[in-house]
PDB file of N, CA, C and O in Angstrom:
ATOM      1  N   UNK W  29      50.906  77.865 167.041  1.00 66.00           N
ATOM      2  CA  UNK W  29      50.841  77.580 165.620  1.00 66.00           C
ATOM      3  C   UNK W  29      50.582  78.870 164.853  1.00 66.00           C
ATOM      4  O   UNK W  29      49.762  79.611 165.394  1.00 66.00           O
ATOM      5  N   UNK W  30      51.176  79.347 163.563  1.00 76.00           N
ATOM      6  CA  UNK W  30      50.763  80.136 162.756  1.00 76.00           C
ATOM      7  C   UNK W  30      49.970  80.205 161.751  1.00 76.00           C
ATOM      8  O   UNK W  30      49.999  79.405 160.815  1.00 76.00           O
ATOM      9  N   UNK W  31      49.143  81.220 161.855  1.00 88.00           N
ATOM     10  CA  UNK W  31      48.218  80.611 160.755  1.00 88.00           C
ATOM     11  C   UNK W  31      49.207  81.051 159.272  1.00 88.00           C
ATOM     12  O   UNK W  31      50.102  81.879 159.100  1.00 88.00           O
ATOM     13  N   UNK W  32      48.630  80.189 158.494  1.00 90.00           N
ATOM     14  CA  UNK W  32      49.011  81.037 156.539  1.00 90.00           C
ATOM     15  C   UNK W  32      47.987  82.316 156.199  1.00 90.00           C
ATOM     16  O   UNK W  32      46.797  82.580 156.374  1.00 90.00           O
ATOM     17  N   UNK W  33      49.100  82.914 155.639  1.00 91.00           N
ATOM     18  CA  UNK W  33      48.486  84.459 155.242  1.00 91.00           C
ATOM     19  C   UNK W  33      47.880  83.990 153.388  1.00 91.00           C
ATOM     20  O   UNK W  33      48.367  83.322 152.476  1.00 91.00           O
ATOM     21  N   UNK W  34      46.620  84.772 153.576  1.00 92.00           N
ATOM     22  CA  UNK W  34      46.815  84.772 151.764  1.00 92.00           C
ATOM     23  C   UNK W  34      46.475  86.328 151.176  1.00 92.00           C
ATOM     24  O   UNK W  34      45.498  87.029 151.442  1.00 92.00           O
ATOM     25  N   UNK W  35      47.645  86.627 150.268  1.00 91.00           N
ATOM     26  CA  UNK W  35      47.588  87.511 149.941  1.00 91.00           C
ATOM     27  C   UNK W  35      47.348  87.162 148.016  1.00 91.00           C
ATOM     28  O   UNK W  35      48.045  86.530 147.222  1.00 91.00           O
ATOM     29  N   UNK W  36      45.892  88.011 147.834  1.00 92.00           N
ATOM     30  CA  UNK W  36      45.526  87.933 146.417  1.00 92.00           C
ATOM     31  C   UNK W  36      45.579  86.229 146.324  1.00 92.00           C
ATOM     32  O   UNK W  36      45.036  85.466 147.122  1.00 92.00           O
ATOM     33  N   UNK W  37      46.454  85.811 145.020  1.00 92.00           N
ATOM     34  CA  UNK W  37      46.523  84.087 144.961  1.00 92.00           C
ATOM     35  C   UNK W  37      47.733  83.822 145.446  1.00 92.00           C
ATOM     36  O   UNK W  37      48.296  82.853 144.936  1.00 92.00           O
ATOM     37  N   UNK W  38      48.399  84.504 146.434  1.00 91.00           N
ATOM     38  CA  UNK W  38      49.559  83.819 146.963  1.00 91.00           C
ATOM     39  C   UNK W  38      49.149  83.602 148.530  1.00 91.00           C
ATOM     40  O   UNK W  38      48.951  84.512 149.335  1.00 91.00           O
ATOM     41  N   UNK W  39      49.060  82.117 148.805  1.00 92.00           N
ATOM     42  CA  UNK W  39      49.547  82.053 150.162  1.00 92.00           C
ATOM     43  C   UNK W  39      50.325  82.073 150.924  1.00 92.00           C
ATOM     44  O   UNK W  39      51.295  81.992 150.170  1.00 92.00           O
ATOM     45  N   UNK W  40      50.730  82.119 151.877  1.00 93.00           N
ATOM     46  CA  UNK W  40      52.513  82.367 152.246  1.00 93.00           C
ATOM     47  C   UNK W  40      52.127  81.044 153.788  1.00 93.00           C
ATOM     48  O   UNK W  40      51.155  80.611 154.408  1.00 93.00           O
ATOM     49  N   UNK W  41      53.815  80.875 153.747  1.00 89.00           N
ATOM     50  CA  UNK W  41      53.638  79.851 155.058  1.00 89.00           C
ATOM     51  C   UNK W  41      53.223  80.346 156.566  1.00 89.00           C
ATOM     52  O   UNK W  41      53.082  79.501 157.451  1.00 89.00           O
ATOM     53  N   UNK W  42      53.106  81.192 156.727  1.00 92.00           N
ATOM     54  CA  UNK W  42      53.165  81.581 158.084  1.00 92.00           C
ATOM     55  C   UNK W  42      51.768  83.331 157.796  1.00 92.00           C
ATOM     56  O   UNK W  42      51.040  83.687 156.869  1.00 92.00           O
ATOM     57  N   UNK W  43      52.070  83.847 159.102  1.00 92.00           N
ATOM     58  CA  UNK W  43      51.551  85.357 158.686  1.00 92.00           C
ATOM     59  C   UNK W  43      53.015  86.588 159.354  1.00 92.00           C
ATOM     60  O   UNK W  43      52.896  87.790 159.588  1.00 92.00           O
ATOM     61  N   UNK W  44      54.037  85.883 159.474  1.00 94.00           N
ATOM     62  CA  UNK W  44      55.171  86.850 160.092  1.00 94.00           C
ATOM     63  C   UNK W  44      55.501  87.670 158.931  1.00 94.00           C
ATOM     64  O   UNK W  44      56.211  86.987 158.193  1.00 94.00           O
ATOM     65  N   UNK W  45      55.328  88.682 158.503  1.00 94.00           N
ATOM     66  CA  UNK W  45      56.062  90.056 157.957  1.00 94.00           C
ATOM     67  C   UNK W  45      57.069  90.857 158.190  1.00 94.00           C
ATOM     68  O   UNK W  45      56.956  91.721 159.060  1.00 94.00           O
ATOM     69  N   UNK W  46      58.242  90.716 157.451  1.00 94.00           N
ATOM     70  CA  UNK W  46      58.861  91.657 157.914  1.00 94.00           C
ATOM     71  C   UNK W  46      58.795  93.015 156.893  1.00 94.00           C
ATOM     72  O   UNK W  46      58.999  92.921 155.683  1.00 94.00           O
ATOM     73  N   UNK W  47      58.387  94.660 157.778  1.00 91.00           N
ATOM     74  CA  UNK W  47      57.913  95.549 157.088  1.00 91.00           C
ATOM     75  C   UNK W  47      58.893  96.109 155.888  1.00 91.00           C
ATOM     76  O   UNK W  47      59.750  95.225 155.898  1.00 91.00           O
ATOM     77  N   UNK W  48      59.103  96.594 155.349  1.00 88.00           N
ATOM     78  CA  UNK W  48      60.203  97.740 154.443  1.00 88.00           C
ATOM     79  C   UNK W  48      60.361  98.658 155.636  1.00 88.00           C
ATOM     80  O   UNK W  48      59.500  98.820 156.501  1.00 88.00           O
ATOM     81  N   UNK W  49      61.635  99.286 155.592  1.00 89.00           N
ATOM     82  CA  UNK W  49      62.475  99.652 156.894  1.00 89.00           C
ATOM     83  C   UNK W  49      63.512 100.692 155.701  1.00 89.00           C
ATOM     84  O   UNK W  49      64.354 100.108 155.019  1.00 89.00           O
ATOM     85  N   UNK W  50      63.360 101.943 155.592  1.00 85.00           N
ATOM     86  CA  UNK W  50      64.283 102.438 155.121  1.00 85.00           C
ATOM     87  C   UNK W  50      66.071 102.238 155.588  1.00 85.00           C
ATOM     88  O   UNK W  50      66.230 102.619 156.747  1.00 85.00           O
ATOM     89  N   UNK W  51      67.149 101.826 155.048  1.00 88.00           N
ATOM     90  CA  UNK W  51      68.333 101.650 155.885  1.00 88.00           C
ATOM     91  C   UNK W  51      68.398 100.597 156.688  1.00 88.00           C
ATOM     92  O   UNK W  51      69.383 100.414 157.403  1.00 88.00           O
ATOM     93  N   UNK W  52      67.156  99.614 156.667  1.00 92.00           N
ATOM     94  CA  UNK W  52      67.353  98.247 157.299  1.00 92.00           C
ATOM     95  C   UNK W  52      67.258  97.119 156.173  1.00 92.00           C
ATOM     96  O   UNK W  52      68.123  96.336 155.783  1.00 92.00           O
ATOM     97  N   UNK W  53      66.307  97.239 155.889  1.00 92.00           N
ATOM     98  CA  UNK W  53      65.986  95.669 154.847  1.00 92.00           C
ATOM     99  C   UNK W  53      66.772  95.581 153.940  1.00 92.00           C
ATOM    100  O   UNK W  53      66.097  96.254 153.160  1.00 92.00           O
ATOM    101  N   UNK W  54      67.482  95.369 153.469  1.00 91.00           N
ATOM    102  CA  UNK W  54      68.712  95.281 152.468  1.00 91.00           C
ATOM    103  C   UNK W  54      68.693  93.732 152.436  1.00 91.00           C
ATOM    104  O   UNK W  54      68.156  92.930 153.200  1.00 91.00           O
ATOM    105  N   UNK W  55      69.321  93.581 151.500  1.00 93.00           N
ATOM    106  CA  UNK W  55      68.924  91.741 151.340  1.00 93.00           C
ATOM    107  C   UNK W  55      69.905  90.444 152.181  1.00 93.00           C
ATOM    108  O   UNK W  55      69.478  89.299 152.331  1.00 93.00           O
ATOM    109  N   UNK W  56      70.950  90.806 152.551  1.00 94.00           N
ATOM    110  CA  UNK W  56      71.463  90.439 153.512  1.00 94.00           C
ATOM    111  C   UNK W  56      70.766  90.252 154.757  1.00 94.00           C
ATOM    112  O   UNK W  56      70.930  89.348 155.577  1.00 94.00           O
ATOM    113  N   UNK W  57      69.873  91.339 154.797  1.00 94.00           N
ATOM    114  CA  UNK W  57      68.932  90.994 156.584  1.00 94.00           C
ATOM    115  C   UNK W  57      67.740  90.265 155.922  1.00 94.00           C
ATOM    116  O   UNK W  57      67.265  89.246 156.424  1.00 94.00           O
ATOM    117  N   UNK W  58      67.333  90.741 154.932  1.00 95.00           N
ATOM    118  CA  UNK W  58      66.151  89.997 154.252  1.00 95.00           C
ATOM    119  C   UNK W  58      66.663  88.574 154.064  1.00 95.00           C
ATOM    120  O   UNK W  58      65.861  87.892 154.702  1.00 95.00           O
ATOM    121  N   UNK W  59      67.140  88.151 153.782  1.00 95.00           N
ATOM    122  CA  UNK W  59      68.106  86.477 153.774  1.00 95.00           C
ATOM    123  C   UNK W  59      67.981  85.849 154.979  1.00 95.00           C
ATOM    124  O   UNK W  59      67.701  84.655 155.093  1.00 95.00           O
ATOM    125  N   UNK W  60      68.289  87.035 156.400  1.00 95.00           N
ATOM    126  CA  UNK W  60      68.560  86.139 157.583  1.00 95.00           C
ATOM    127  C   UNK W  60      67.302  86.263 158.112  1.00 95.00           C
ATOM    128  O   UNK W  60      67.136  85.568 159.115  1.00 95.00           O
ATOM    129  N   UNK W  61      66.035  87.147 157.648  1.00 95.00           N
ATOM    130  CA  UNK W  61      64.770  87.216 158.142  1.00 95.00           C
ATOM    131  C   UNK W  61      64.177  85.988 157.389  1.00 95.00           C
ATOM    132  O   UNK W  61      63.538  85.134 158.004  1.00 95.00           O
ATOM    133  N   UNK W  62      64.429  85.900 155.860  1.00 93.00           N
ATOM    134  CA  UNK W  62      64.022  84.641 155.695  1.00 93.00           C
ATOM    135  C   UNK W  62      64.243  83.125 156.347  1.00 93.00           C
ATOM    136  O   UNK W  62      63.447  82.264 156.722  1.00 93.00           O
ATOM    137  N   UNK W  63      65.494  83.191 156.312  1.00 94.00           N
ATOM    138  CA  UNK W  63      65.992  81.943 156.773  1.00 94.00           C
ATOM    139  C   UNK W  63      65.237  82.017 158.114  1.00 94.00           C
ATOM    140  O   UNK W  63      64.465  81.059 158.141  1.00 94.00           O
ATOM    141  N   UNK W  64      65.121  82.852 159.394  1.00 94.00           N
ATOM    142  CA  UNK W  64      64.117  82.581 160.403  1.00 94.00           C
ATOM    143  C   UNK W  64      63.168  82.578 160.330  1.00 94.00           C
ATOM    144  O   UNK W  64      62.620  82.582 161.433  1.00 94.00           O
ATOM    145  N   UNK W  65      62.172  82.570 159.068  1.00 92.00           N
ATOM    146  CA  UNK W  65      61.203  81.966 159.190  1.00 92.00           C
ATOM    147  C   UNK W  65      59.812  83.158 158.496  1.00 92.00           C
ATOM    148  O   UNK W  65      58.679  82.912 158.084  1.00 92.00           O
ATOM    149  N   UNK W  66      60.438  84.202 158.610  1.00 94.00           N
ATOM    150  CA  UNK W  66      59.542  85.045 157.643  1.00 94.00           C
ATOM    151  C   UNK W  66      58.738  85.033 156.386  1.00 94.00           C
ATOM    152  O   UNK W  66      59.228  85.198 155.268  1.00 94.00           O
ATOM    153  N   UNK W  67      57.363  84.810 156.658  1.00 93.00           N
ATOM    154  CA  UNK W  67      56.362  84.140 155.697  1.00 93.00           C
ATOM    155  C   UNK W  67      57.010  85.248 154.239  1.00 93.00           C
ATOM    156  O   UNK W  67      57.291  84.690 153.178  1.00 93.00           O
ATOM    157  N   UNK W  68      57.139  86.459 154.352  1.00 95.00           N
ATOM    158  CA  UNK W  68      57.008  87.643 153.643  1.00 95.00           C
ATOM    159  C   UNK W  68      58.038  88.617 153.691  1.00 95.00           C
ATOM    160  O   UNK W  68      57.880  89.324 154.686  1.00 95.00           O
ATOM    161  N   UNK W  69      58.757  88.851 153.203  1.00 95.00           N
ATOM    162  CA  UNK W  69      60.140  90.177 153.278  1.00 95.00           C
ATOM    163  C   UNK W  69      59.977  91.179 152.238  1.00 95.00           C
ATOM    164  O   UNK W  69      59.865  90.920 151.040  1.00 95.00           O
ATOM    165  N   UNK W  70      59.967  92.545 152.851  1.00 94.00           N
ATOM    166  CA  UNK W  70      60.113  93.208 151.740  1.00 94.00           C
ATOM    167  C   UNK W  70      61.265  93.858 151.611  1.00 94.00           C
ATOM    168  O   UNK W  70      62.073  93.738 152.532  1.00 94.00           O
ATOM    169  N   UNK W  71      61.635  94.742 150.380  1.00 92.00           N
ATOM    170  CA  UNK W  71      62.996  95.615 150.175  1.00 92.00           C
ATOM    171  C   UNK W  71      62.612  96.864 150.845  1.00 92.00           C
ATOM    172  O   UNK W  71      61.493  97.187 151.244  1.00 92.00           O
ATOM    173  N   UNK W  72      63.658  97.482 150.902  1.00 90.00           N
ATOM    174  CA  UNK W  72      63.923  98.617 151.937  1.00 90.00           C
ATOM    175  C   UNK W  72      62.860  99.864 150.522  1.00 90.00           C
ATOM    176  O   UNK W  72      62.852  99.773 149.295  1.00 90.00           O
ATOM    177  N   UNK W  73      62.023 101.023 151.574  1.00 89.00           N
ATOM    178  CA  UNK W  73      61.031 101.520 150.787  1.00 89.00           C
ATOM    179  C   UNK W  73      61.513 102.173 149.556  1.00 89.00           C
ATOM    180  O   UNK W  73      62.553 102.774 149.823  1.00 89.00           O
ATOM    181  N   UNK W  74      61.139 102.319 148.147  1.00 91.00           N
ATOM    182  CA  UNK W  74      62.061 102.643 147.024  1.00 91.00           C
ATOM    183  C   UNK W  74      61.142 104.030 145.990  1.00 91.00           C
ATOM    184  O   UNK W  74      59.993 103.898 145.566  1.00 91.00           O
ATOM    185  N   UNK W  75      61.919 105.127 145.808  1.00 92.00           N
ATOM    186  CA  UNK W  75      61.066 106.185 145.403  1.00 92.00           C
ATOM    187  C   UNK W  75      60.732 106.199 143.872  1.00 92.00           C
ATOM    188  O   UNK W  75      61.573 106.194 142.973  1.00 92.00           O
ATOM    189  N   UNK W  76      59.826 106.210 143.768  1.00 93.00           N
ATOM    190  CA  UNK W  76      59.787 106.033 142.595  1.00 93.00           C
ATOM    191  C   UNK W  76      59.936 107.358 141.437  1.00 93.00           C
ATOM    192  O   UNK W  76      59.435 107.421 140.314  1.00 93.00           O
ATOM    193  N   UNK W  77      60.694 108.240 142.054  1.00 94.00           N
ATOM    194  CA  UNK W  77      61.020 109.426 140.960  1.00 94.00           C
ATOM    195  C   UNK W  77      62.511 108.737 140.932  1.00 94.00           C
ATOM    196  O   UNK W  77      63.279 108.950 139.994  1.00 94.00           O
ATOM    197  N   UNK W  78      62.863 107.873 142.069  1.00 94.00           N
ATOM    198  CA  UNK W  78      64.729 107.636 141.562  1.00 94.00           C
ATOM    199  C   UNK W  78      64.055 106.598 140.529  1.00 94.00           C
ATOM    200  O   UNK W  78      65.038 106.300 139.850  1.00 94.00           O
ATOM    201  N   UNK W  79      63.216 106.030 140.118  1.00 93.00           N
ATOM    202  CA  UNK W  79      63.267 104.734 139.563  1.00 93.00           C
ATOM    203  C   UNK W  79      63.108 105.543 137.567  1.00 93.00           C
ATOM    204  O   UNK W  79      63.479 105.156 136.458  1.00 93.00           O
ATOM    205  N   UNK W  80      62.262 106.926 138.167  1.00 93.00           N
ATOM    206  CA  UNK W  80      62.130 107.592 136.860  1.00 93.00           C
ATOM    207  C   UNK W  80      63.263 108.083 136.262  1.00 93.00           C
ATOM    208  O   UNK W  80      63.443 108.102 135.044  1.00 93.00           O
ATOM    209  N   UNK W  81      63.938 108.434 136.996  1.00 94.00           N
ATOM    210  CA  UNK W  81      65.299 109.398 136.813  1.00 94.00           C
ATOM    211  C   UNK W  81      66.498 108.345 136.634  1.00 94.00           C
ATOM    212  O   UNK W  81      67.587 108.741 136.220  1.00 94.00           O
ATOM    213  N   UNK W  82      66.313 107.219 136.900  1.00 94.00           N
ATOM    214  CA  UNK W  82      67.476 105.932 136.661  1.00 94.00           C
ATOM    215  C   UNK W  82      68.356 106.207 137.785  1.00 94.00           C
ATOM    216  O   UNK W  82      69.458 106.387 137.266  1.00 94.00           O
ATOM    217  N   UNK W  83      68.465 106.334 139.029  1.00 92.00           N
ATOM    218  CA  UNK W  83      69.321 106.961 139.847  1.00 92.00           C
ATOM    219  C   UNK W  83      70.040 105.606 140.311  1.00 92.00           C
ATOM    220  O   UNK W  83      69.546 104.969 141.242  1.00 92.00           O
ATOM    221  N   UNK W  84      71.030 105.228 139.765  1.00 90.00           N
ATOM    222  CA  UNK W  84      71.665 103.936 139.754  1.00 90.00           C
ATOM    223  C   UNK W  84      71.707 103.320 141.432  1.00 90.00           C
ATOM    224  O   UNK W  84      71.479 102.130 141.649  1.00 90.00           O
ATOM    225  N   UNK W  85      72.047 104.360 142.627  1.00 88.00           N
ATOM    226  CA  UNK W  85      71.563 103.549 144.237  1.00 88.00           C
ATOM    227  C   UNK W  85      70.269 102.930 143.952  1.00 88.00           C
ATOM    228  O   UNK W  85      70.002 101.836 144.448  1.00 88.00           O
ATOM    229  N   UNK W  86      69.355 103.613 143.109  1.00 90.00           N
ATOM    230  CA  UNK W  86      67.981 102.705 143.740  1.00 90.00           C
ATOM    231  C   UNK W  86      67.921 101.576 143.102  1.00 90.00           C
ATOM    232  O   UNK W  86      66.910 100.916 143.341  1.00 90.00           O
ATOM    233  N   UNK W  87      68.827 101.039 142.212  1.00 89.00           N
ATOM    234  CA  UNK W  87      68.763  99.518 141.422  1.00 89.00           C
ATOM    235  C   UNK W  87      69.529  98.627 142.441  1.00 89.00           C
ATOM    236  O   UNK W  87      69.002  97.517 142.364  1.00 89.00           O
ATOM    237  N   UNK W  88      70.710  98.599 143.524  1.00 88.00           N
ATOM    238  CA  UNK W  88      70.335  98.361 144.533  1.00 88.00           C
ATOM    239  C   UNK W  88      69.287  97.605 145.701  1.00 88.00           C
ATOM    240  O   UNK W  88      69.297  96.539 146.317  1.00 88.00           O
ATOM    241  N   UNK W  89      68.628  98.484 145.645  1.00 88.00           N
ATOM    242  CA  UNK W  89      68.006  98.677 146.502  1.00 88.00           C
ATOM    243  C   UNK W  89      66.580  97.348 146.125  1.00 88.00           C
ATOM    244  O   UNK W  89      66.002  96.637 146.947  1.00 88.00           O
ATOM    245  N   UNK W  90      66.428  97.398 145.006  1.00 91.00           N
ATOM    246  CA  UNK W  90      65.179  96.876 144.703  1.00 91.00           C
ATOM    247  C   UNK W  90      65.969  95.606 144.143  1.00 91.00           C
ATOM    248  O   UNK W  90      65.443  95.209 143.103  1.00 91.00           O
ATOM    249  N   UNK W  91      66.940  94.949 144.480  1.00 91.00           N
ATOM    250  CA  UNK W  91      67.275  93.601 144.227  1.00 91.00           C
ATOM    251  C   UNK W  91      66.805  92.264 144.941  1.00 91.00           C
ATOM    252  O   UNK W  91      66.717  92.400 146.162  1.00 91.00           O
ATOM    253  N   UNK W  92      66.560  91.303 144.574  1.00 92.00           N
ATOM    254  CA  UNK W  92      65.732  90.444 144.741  1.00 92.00           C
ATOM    255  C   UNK W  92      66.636  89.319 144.440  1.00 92.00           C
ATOM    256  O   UNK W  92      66.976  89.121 143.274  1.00 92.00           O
ATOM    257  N   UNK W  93      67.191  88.315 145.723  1.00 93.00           N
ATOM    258  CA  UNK W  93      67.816  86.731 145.399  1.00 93.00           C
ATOM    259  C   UNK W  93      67.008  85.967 145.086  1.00 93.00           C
ATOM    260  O   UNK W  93      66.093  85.968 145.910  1.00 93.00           O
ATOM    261  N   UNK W  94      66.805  85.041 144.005  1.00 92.00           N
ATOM    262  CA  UNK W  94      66.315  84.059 143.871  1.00 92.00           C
ATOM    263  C   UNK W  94      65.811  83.033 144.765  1.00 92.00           C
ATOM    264  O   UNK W  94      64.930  82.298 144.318  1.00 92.00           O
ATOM    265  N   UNK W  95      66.276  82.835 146.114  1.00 90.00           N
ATOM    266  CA  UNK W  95      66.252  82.347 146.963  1.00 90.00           C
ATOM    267  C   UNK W  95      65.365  82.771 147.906  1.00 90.00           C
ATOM    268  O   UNK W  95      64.901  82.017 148.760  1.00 90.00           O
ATOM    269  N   UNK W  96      65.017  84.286 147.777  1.00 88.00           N
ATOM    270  CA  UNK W  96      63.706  85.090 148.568  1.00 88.00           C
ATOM    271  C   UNK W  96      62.364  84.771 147.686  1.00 88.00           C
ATOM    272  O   UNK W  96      62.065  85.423 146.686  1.00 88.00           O
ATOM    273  N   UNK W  97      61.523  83.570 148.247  1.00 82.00           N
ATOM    274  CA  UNK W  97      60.691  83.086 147.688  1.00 82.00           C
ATOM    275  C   UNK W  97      59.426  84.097 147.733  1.00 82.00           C
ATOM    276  O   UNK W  97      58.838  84.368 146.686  1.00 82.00           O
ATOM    277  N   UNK W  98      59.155  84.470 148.574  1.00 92.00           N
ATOM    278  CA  UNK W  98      58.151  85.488 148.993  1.00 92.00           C
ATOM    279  C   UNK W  98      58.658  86.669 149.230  1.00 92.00           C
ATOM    280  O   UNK W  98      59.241  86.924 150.284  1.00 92.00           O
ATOM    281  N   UNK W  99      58.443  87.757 148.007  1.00 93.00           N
ATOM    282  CA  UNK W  99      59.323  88.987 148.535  1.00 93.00           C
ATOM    283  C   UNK W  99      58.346  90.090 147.780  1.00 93.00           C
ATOM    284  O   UNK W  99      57.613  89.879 146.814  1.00 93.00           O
ATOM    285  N   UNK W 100      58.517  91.132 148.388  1.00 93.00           N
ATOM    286  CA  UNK W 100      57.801  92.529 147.955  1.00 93.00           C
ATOM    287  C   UNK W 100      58.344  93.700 148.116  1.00 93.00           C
ATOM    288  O   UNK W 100      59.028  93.862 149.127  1.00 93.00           O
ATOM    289  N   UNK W 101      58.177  94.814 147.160  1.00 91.00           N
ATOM    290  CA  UNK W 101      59.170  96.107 146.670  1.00 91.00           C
ATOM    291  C   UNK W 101      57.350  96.879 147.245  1.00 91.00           C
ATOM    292  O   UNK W 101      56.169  96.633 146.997  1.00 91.00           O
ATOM    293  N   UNK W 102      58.407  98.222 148.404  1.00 88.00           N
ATOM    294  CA  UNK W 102      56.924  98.792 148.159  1.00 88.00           C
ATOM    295  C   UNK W 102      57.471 100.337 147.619  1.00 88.00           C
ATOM    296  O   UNK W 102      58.453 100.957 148.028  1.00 88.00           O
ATOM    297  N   UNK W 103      56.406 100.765 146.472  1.00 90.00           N
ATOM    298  CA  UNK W 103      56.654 101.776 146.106  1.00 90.00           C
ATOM    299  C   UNK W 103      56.794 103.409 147.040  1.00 90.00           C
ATOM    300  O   UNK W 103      55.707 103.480 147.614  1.00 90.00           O
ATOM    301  N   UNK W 104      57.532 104.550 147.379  1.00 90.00           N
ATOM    302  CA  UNK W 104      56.860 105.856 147.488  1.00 90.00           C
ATOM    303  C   UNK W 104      56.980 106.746 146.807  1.00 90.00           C
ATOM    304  O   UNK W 104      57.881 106.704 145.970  1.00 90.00           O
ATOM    305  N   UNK W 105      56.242 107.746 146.880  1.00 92.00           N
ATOM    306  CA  UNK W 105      55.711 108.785 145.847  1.00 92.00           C
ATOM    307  C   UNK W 105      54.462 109.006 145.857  1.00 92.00           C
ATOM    308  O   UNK W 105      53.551 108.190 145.996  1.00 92.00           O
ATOM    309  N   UNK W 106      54.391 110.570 145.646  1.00 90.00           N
ATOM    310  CA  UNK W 106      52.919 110.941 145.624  1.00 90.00           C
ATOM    311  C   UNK W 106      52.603 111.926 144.026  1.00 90.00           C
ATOM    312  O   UNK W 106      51.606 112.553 143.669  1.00 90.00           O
ATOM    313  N   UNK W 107      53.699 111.738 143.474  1.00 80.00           N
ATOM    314  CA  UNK W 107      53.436 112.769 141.594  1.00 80.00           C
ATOM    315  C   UNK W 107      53.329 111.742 140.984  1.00 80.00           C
ATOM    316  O   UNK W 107      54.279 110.963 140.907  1.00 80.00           O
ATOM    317  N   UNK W 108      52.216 111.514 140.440  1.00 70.00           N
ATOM    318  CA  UNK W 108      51.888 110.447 139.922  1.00 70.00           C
ATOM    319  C   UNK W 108      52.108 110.638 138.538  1.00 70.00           C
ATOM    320  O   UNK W 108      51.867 109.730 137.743  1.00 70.00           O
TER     321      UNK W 108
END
């Protein structure tokens, strides 16, 4: 049995994670990680100087289906 994760006020069904994966998580695998059962999916890791600079790949990248009920963008960068 799995236990439920709670993160902040969200609980999630399960505690399976799948991590941010530069060149893996793209939402197509995030879809088929959901559909097997993944409490949690995140998007592939996203920099946040492309997000400053508008660098049109990283809009991409940080897309989100409606259908990914539980989903998370994790930021990198260290110039704050």
């Amino acid at each position: 049995m799995l236990n439920k994760l709670t993160i902040g006020g969200v609980t999630l069904e399960n505690n399976i994670v799948l991590a941010p994966m530069a060149g893996v998580t793209d939402l197509p695998f995030r879809l088929l990680c959901g559909e097997m059962g993944a409490g949690l999916v995140y998007t592939e890791m996203v920099s946040a100087k492309a997000i400053y600079y508008n660098n049109r790949n990283t809009e991409g990248l940080m897309e989100i289906n409606p259908s990914e009920v539980h989903s998370a963008l994790q930021l990198l960068g260290s110039d704050a």
